[in-house]
XYZ file of C-alpha atoms in Angstrom:
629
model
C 59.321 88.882 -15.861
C 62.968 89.444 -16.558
C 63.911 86.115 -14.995
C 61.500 83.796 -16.696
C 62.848 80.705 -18.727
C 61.029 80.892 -22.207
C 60.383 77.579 -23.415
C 59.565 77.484 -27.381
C 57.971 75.001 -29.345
C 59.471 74.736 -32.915
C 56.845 74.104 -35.690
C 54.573 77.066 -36.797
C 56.407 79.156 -33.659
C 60.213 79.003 -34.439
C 59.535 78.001 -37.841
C 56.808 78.746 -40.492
C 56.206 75.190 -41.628
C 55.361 71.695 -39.934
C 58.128 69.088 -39.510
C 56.273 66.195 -40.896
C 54.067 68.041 -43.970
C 57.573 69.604 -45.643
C 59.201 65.659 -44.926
C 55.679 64.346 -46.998
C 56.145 66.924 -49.700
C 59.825 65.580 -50.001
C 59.340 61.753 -49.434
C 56.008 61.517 -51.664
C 57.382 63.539 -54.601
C 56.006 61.451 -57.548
C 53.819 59.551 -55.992
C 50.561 58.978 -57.505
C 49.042 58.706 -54.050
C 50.840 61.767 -52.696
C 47.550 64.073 -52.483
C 45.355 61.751 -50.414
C 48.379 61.233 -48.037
C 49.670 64.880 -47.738
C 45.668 65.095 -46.543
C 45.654 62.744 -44.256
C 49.158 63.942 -42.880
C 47.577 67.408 -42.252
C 44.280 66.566 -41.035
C 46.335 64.166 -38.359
C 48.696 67.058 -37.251
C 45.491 69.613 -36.811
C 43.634 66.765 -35.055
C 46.866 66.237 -33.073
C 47.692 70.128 -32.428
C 43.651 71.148 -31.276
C 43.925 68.334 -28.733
C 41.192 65.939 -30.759
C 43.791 62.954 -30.772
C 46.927 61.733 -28.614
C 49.900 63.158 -29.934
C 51.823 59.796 -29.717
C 49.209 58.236 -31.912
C 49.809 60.676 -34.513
C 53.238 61.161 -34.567
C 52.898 57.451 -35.179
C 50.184 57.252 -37.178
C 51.902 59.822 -39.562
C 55.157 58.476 -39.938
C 53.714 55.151 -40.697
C 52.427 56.718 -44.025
C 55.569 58.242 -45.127
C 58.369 56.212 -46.825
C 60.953 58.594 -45.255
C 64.658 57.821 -45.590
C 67.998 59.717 -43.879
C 68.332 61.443 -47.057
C 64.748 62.928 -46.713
C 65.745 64.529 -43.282
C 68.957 65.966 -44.636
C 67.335 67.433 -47.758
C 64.923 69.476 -44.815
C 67.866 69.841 -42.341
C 69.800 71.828 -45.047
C 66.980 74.233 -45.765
C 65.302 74.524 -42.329
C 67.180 77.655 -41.725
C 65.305 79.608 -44.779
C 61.997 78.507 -42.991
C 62.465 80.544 -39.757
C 59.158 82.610 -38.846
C 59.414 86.295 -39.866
C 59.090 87.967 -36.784
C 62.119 84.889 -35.084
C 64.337 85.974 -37.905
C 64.200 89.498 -37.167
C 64.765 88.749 -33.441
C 67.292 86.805 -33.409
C 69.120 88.974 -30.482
C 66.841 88.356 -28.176
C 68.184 84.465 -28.302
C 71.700 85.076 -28.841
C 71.703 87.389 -25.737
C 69.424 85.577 -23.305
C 71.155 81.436 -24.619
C 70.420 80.623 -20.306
C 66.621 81.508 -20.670
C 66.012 79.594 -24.150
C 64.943 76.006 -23.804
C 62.929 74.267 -27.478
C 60.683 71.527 -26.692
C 58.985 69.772 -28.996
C 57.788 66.391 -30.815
C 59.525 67.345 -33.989
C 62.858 65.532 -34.654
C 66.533 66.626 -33.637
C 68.085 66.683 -37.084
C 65.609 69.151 -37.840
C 65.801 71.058 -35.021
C 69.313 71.516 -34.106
C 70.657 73.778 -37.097
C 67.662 76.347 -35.646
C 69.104 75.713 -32.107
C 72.721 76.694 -33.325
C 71.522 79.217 -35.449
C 69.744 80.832 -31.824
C 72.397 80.006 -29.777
C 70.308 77.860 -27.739
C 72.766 74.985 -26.698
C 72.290 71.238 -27.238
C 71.089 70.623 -23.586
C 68.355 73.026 -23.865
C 67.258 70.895 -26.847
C 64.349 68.990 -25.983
C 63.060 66.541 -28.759
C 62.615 63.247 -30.517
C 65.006 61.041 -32.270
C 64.537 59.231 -35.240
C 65.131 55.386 -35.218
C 66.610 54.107 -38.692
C 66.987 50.538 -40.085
C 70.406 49.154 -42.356
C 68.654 50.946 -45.917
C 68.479 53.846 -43.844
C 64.912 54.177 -43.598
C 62.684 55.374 -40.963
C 61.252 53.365 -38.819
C 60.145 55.665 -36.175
C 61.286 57.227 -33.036
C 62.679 56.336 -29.186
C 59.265 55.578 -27.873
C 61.823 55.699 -24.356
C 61.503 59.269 -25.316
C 58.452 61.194 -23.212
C 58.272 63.646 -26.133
C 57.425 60.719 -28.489
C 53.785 60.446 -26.051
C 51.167 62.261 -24.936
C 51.903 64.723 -22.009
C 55.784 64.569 -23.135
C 56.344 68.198 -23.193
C 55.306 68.968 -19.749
C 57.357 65.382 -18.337
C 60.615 66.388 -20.235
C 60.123 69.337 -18.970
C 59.752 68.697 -15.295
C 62.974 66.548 -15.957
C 64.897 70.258 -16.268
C 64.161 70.862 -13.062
C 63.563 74.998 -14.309
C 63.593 76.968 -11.010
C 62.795 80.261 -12.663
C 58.858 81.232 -13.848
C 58.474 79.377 -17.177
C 57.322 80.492 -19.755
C 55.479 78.527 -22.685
C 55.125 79.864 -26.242
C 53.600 77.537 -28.516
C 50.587 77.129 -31.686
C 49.863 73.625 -30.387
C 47.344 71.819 -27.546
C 50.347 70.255 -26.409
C 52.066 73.391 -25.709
C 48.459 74.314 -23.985
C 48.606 71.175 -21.845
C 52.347 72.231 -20.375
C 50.474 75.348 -18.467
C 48.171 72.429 -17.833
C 49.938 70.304 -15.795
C 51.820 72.579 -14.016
C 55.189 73.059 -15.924
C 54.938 76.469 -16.804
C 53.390 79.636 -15.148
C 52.028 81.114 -18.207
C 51.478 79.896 -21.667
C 51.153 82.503 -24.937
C 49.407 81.055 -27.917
C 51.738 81.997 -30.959
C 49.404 82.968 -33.566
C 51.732 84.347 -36.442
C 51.591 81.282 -38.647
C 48.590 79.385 -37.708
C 45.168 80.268 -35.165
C 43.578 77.083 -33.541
C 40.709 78.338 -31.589
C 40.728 75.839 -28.634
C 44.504 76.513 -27.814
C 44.199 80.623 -27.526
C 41.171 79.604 -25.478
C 42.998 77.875 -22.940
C 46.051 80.616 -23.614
C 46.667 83.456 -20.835
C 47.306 85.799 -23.910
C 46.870 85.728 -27.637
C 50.991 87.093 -29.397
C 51.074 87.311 -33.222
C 54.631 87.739 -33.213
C 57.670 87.447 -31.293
C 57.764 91.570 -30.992
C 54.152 90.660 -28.945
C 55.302 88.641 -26.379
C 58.684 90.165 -25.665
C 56.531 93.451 -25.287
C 53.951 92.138 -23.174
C 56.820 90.499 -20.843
C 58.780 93.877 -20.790
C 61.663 92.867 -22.669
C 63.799 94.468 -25.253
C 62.816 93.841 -28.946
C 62.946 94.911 -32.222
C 59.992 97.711 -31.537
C 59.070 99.247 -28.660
C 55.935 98.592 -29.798
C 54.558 95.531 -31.412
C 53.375 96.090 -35.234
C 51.271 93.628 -34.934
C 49.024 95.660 -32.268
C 48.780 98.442 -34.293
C 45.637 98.800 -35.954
C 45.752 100.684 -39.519
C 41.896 101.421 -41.153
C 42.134 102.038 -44.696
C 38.570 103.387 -46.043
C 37.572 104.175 -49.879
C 38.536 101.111 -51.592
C 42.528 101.878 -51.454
C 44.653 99.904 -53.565
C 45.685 96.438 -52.448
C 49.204 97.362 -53.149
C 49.114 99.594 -49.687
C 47.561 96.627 -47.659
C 50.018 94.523 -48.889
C 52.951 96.759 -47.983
C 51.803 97.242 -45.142
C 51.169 93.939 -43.765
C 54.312 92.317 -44.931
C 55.708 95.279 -42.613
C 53.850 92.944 -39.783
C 50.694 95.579 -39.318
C 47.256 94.890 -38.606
C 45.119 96.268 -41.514
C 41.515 96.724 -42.006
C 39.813 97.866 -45.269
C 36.457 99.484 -46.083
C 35.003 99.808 -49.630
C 33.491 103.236 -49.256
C 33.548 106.131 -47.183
C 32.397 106.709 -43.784
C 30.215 109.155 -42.870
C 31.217 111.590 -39.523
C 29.653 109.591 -37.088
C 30.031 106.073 -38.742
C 33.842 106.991 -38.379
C 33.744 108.044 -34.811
C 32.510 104.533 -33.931
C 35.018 102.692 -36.089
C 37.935 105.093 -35.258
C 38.466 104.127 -31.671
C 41.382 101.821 -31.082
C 42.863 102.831 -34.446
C 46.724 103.870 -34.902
C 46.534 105.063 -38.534
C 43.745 106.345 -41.100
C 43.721 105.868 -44.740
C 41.397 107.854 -46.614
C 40.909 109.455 -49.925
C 38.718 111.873 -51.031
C 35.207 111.494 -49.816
C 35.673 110.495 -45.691
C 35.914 113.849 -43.786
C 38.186 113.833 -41.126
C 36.898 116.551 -39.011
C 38.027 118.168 -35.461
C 34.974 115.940 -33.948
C 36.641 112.439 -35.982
C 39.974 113.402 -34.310
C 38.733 114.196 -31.309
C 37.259 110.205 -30.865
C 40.598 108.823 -32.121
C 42.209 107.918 -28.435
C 45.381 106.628 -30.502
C 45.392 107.883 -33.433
C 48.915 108.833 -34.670
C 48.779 109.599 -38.489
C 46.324 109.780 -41.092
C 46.993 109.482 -44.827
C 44.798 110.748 -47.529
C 45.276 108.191 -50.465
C 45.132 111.232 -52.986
C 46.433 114.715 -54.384
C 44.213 117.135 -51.636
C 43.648 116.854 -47.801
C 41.251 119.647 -47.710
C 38.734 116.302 -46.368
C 41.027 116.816 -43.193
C 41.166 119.328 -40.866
C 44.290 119.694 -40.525
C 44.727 122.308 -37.843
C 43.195 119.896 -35.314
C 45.094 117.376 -36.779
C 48.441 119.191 -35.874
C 46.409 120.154 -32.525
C 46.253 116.502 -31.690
C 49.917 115.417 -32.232
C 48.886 113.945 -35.938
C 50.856 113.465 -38.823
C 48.884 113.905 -42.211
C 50.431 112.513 -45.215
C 49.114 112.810 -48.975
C 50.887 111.510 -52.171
C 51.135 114.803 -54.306
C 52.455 113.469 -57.237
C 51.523 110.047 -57.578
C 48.455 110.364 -59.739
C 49.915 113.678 -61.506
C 50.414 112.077 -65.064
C 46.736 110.454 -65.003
C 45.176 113.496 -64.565
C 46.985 115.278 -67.208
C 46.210 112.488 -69.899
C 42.696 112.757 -69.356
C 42.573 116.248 -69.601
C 44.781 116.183 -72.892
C 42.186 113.765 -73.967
C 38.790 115.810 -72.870
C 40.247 118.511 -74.763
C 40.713 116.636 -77.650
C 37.200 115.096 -77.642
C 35.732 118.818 -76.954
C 37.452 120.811 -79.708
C 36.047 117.818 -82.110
C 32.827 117.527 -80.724
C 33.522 113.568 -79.997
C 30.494 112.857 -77.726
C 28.345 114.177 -79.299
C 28.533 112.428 -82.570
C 28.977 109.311 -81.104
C 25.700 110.051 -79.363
C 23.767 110.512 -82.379
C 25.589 107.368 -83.789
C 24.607 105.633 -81.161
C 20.957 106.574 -81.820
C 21.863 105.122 -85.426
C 21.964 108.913 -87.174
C 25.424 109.973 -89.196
C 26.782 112.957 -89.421
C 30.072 113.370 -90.731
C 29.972 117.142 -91.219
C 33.310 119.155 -90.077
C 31.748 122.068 -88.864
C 32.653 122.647 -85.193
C 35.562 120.377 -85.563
C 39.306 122.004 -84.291
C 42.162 120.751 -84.064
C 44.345 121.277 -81.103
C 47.361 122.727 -82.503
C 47.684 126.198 -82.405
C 45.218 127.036 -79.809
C 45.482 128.743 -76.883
C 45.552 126.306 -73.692
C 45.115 128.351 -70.076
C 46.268 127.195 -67.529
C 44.793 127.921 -63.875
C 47.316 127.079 -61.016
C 51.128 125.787 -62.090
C 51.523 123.280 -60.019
C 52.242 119.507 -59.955
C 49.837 118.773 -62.707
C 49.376 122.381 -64.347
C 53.176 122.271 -65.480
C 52.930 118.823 -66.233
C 49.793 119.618 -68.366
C 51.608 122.253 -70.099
C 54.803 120.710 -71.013
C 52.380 117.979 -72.990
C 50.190 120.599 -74.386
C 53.067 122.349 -76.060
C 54.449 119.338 -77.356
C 50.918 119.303 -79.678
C 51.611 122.357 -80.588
C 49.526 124.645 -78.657
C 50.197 127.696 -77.032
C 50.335 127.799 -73.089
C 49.537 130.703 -70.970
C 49.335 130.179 -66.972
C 48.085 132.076 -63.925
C 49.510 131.421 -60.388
C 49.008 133.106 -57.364
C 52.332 131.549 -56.134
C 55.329 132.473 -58.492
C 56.174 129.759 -60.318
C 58.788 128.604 -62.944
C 57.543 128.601 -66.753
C 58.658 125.094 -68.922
C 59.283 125.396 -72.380
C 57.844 128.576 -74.027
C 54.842 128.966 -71.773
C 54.055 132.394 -70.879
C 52.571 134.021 -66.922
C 49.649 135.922 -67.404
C 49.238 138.874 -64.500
C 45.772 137.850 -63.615
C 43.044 135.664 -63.860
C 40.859 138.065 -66.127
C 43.719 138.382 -68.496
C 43.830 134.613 -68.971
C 40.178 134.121 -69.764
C 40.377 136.559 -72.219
C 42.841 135.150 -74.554
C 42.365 131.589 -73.656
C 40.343 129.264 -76.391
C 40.770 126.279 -73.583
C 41.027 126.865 -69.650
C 41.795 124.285 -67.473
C 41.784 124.402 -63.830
C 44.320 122.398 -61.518
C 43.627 124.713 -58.221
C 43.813 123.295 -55.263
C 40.769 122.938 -52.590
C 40.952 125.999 -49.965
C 37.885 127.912 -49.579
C 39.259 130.695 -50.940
C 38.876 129.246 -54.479
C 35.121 128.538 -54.066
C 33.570 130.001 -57.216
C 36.587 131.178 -58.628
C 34.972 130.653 -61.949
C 31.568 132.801 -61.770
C 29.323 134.227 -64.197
C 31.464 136.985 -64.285
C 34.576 135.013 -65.368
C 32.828 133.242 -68.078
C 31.702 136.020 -69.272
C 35.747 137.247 -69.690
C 36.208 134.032 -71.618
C 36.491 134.272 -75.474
C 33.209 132.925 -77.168
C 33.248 129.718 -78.330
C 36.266 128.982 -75.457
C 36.112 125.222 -73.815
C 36.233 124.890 -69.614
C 37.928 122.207 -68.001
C 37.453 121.007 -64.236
C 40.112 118.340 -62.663
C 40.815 120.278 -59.696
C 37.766 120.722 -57.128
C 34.070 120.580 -57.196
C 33.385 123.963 -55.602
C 35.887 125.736 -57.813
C 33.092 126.723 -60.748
C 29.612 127.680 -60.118
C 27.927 125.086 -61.339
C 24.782 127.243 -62.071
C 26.217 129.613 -63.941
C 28.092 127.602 -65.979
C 24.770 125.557 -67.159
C 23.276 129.393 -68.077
C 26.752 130.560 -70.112
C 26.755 127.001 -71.982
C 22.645 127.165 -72.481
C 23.041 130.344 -74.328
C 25.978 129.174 -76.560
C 28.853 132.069 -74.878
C 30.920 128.853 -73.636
C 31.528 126.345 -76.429
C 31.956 123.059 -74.354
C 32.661 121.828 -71.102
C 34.284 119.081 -69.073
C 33.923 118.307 -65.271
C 35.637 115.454 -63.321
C 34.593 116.997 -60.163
C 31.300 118.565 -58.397
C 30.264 120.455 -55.311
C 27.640 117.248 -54.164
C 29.187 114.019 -55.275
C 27.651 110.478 -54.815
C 29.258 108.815 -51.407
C 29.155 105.396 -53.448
C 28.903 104.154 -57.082
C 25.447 102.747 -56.137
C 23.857 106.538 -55.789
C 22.274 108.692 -57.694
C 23.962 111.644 -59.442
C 22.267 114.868 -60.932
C 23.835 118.121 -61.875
C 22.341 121.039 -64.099
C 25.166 119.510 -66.470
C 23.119 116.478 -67.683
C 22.006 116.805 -71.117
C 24.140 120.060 -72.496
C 25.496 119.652 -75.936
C 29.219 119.123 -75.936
C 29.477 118.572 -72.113
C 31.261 115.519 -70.980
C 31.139 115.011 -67.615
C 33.109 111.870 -65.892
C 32.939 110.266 -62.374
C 35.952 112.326 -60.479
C 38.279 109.536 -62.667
C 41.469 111.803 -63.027
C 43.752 109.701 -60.789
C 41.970 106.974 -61.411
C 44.015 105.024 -63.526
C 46.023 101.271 -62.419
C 48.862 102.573 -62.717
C 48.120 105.858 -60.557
C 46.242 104.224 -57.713
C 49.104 101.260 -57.420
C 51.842 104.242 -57.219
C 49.366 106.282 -54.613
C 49.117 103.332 -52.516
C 53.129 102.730 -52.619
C 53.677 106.193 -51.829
C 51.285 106.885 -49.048
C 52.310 103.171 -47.497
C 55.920 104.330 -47.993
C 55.540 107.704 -46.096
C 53.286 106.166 -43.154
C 55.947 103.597 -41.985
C 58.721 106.399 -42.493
C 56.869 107.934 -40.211
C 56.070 104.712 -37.711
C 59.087 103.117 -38.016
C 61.480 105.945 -37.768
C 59.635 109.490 -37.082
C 60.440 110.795 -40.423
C 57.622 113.437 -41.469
C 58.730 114.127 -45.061
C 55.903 114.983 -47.240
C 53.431 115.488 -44.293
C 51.603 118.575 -44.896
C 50.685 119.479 -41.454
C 53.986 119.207 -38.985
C 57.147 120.266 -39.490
C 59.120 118.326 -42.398
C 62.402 116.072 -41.033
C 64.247 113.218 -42.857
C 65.487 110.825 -40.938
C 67.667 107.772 -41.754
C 67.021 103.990 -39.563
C 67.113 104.095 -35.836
C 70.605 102.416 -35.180
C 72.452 101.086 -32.061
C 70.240 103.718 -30.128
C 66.607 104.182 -29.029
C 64.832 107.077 -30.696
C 62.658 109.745 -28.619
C 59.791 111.937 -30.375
C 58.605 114.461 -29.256
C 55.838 116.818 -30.740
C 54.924 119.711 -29.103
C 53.120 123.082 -28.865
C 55.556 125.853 -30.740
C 55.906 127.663 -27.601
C 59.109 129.102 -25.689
C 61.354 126.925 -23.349
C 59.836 123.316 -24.420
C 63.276 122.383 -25.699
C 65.213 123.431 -22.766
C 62.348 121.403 -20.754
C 62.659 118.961 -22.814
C 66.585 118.593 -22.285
C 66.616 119.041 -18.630
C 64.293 116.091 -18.613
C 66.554 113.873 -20.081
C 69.560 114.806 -17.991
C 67.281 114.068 -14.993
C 66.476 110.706 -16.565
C 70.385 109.895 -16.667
C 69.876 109.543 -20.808
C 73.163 110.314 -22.736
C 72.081 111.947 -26.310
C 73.698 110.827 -29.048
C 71.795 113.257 -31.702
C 69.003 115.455 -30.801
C 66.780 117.323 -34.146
C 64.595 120.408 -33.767
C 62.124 121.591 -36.163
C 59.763 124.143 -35.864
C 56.675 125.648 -37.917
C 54.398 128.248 -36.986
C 52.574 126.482 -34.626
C 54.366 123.297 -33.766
C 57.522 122.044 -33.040
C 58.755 117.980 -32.931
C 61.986 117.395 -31.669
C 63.833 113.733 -32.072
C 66.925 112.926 -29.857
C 68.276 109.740 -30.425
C 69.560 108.268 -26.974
C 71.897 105.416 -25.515
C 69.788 102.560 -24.821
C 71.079 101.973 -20.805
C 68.717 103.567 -19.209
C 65.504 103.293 -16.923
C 62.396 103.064 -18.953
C 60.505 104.592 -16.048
C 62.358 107.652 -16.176
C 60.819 108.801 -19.670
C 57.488 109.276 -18.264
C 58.446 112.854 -16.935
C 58.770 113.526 -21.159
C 54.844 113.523 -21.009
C 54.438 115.735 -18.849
C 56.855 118.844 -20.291
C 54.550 121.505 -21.037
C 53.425 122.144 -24.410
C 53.697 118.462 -25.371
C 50.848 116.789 -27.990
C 52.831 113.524 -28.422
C 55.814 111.358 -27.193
C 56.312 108.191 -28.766
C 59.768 106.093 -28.540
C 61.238 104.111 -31.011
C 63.818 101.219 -30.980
């Protein structure tokens, strides 16, 4: 494959537009007829591109409607080089290295073409293509009909013409780039799908490429990745922000969304063939999930917790797990600023019974917030937050962490758990989800709390026994309650929800909402998207919560080796020998090591034998190898 010629057609493959729609757009500007015409234009170049019509009969047809003029083909010319297809722009090595192996053949016209072919390095020569015919005002009046390209079957005559002893290679979006495989000028043909999909032409195609990264990686050459984005499949479940899908495909990656979660063995079915998992909340990702996942590299919980994950198996498997920790932080602390608020004065309540048209505008039961006692359960990312806000109204903060933590402001570390109940007139949890914390708030806790004291639940369902909270509020001991989260919560929006909750005096309960703001799901999604293609694009694993943490800049003049592996004596020095066998010079080699794995990245020269990195697979200990360039 090394030796082919690659032969390129130029509109919708080497650039994003077609020749003769951007001339309309320029020649019919104010023209009251412009619409009709621009339609006509298009529906001639599809009709012309699936193979419906003769390609000289449109090319004529459509320049007969146009009242194009040199100056029209200039204006293009000048700005043709800001229309180059995403994935040619970022490739542009692979022409400038390879200028004996580039030929562009096409129906479009030269003055159009040849700032591309410069811009390539693809010389004039190699330049296949028509030339427009002018009269003495300088206005089109068609093309060389001498020409082959200017008929139908052109490509594959001019092409002949070359005389092209090495396999040839067509890449095109066209029928007529079809009908060059056709007629025996090329030994394989690639339907170039990154700008526009016409059935009948990746029918007749020996492969399907949606970007130039595809087809230099399916014909073993050196691209931009050594493995094409495009191919990699990313499934994104629990209605995740657009924002990540976006990123994410503008980074050239193949995404596919799902509205709700996916139950364990709805996910094994779907998971096959996927790269990367997005989930938040709801979607467990258990040992069985992972075990189904045959390429599964990373999964990414769209969220504060992963406890939805098993991430032991993860690790197990060679998977990175990512989370965004802080994204949704500020959200979360707002509402529960704002349940607190509505609980000390009794808020739903009234507007209950104003709702069922009584009014009672007694102040009994009514407190304000300042000067009350807030407890805080579990300092972290949104306790602190929680209590740096809290103070600011003028309440008093207490906190209990099992993890020592530093106090803001004037807030004050209580030595235990019982001790905070008992002074607390408002505790709020922010714990996080390990089975050690089921039920950390029992009938016996409540029963530590001050009378009258409020309860607040952001953190996890199975944190407060449920029961025993609906007895302590029932007989008055706890003065209020709010819960974001349960032990049983609806898979969907459209099921049914019940709790022993429902119908308590001063109990609001809400719909696990505390990151759910706009502005905290749009900075999740950035986040998470952010931290999966550090990972994919370079092997960083900062913020991943379940392999060793390493920050790593770009890849650069080098090709990038990962390695993840069992944390288990001698797989370095393996490792190493390995790569001297291979011949590979290393230009920077990281180790990091937890517990139970380790992942090592050497960054190598790129001259070396491909083939010789398969004995990298086989070093004992090893969960994943992946290499990056």
């Amino acid at each position: 494959m090394a030796d082919a010629t690659y032969v390129f057609d130029f509109d919708s493959t080497l650039v994003r537009i077609e020749t003769l729609e951007a001339l309309a757009d320029l020649a019919l500007a104010g023209s009251p007829d412009a619409e009709a015409v621009r339609a006509e234009i298009g529906r001639l170049t599809d009709q012309a591109m699936a193979g419906e019509i003769d390609f000289g009969e449109a090319l004529r047809r459509r320049l007969a409607l146009l009242p194009l003029t040199r100056e029209h083909v200039r204006t293009l010319a000048d700005r043709i080089l800001d229309e180059g297809t995403p994935s040619v722009r970022k490739n542009l090595a692979f022409f400038r290295d390879n200028p004996g192996r580039i030929v562009i053949v096409s129906g479009g016209f030269r003055e159009i073409i040849a700032p591309v072919a410069e811009r390539l390095g693809v010389g004039p020569e190699r330049v296949l293509c028509n030339d427009l015919l002018y009269d003495a005002e300088d206005r089109v009046t068609g093309v060389d009909e001498a020409n082959p390209l200017s008929r139908a079957g052109g490509k594959a005559e001019a092409l002949k013409a070359l005389d092209l002893t090495a396999p040839v290679v067509m890449v095109g979006d066209g029928w007529t780039d079809a009908e060059v495989k056709q007629a025996g000028a090329a030994d394989r043909f690639y339907a170039f799908t990154e700008i526009v999909r016409r059935p009948p032409v990746v029918a007749a195609a020996d492969a399907e490429v949606r970007s130039l990264d595809e087809l230099l990686h399916i014909e073993g050459l050196t691209g931009r990745w050594s493995y094409p984005r495009s191919r990699m499949r990313m499934l994104l479940l629990e209605n995740i922000h657009p924002a990540a899908v976006e990123r994410l495909e503008t980074a050239g990656y193949q995404v596919e969304t799902v509205k709700g979660a996916l139950g364990e063995d709805a996910l094994i079915e779907r998971i096959k063939g996927v790269h990367v998992l997005g989930v938040r909340s709801k979607t467990q990702v258990s040992a069985r999930v992972l075990d189904a996942a045959d390429k599964l590299m990373a999964v990414a919980a769209f969220c504060i917790g992963t406890n939805q994950i098993d991430l032991d198996a993860a690790a197990e498997r060679g998977v990175a797990v990512f989370n965004a920790p802080y994204s949704n932080t500020r959200s979360v602390v707002e509402l529960a600023v704002g349940l607190t608020i509505a609980l000390l004065r009794d808020v739903t309540d009234k507007s209950a019974a104003m709702h069922r048209g009584e009014w009672n505008k007694s102040a009994t039961g009514s407190r304000e917030l300042r000067g009350k006692t807030l407890g805080i359960v579990g300092y972290g990312a949104i306790g602190s937050q929680l209590s740096v806000l809290a103070e600011a109204l003028g309440m008093r903060v207490i906190f209990h962490d099992l993890t020592e933590r530093l106090a803001l402001g004037n807030a004050r570390r209580m030595p235990s758990l019982e001790a905070l109940l008992a002074e607390s007139d408002v505790v709020s949890l922010h714990v996080d989800g390990r089975s050690d914390n089921t039920a950390l708030i029992g009938a016996a806790q409540l029963s530590r709390m001050k009378p009258g004291a409020l309860l607040l639940n952001l953190s996890r369902g199975h944190v407060v026994d449920i029961g025993a909270l609906a007895q302590a509020l029932g007989a008055g001991r706890i003065g209020g309650a709010a819960l974001d989260v349960f032990p049983d919560e609806p898979a969907t929006n459209a099921d049914p929800f019940d709790s022993p909750l429902r119908g308590l005096k001063n109990v609001i309960l809400t719909p696990h909402i505390g990151g759910s703001t706009e502005e905290a799901q749009e900075a999740i999604a950035e986040f998470a998207a952010e931290r999966l293609l550090g990972y994919l694009n370079r092997g960083d694993t900062t913020f991943c919560v379940n392999l060793p943490n390493v920050q790593l800049a770009e890849v650069s003049g080098a090709h990038r080796i990962l390695h993840i592996h069992r944390n288990q004596p001698g797989v370095l020095a393996e490792l190493n020998r390995a790569l001297a066998a291979a011949g590979l010079n290393i230009l920077g080699q990281h180790l990091k090591t937890d517990e139970r794995t380790g992942y090592v990245i050497t960054d190598v020269d790129r001259d070396y034998d491909p083939a010789a990195l398969r004995a990298l697979r086989s070093v004992a200990g090893t969960l994943r190898f992946r290499m990056l360039h």
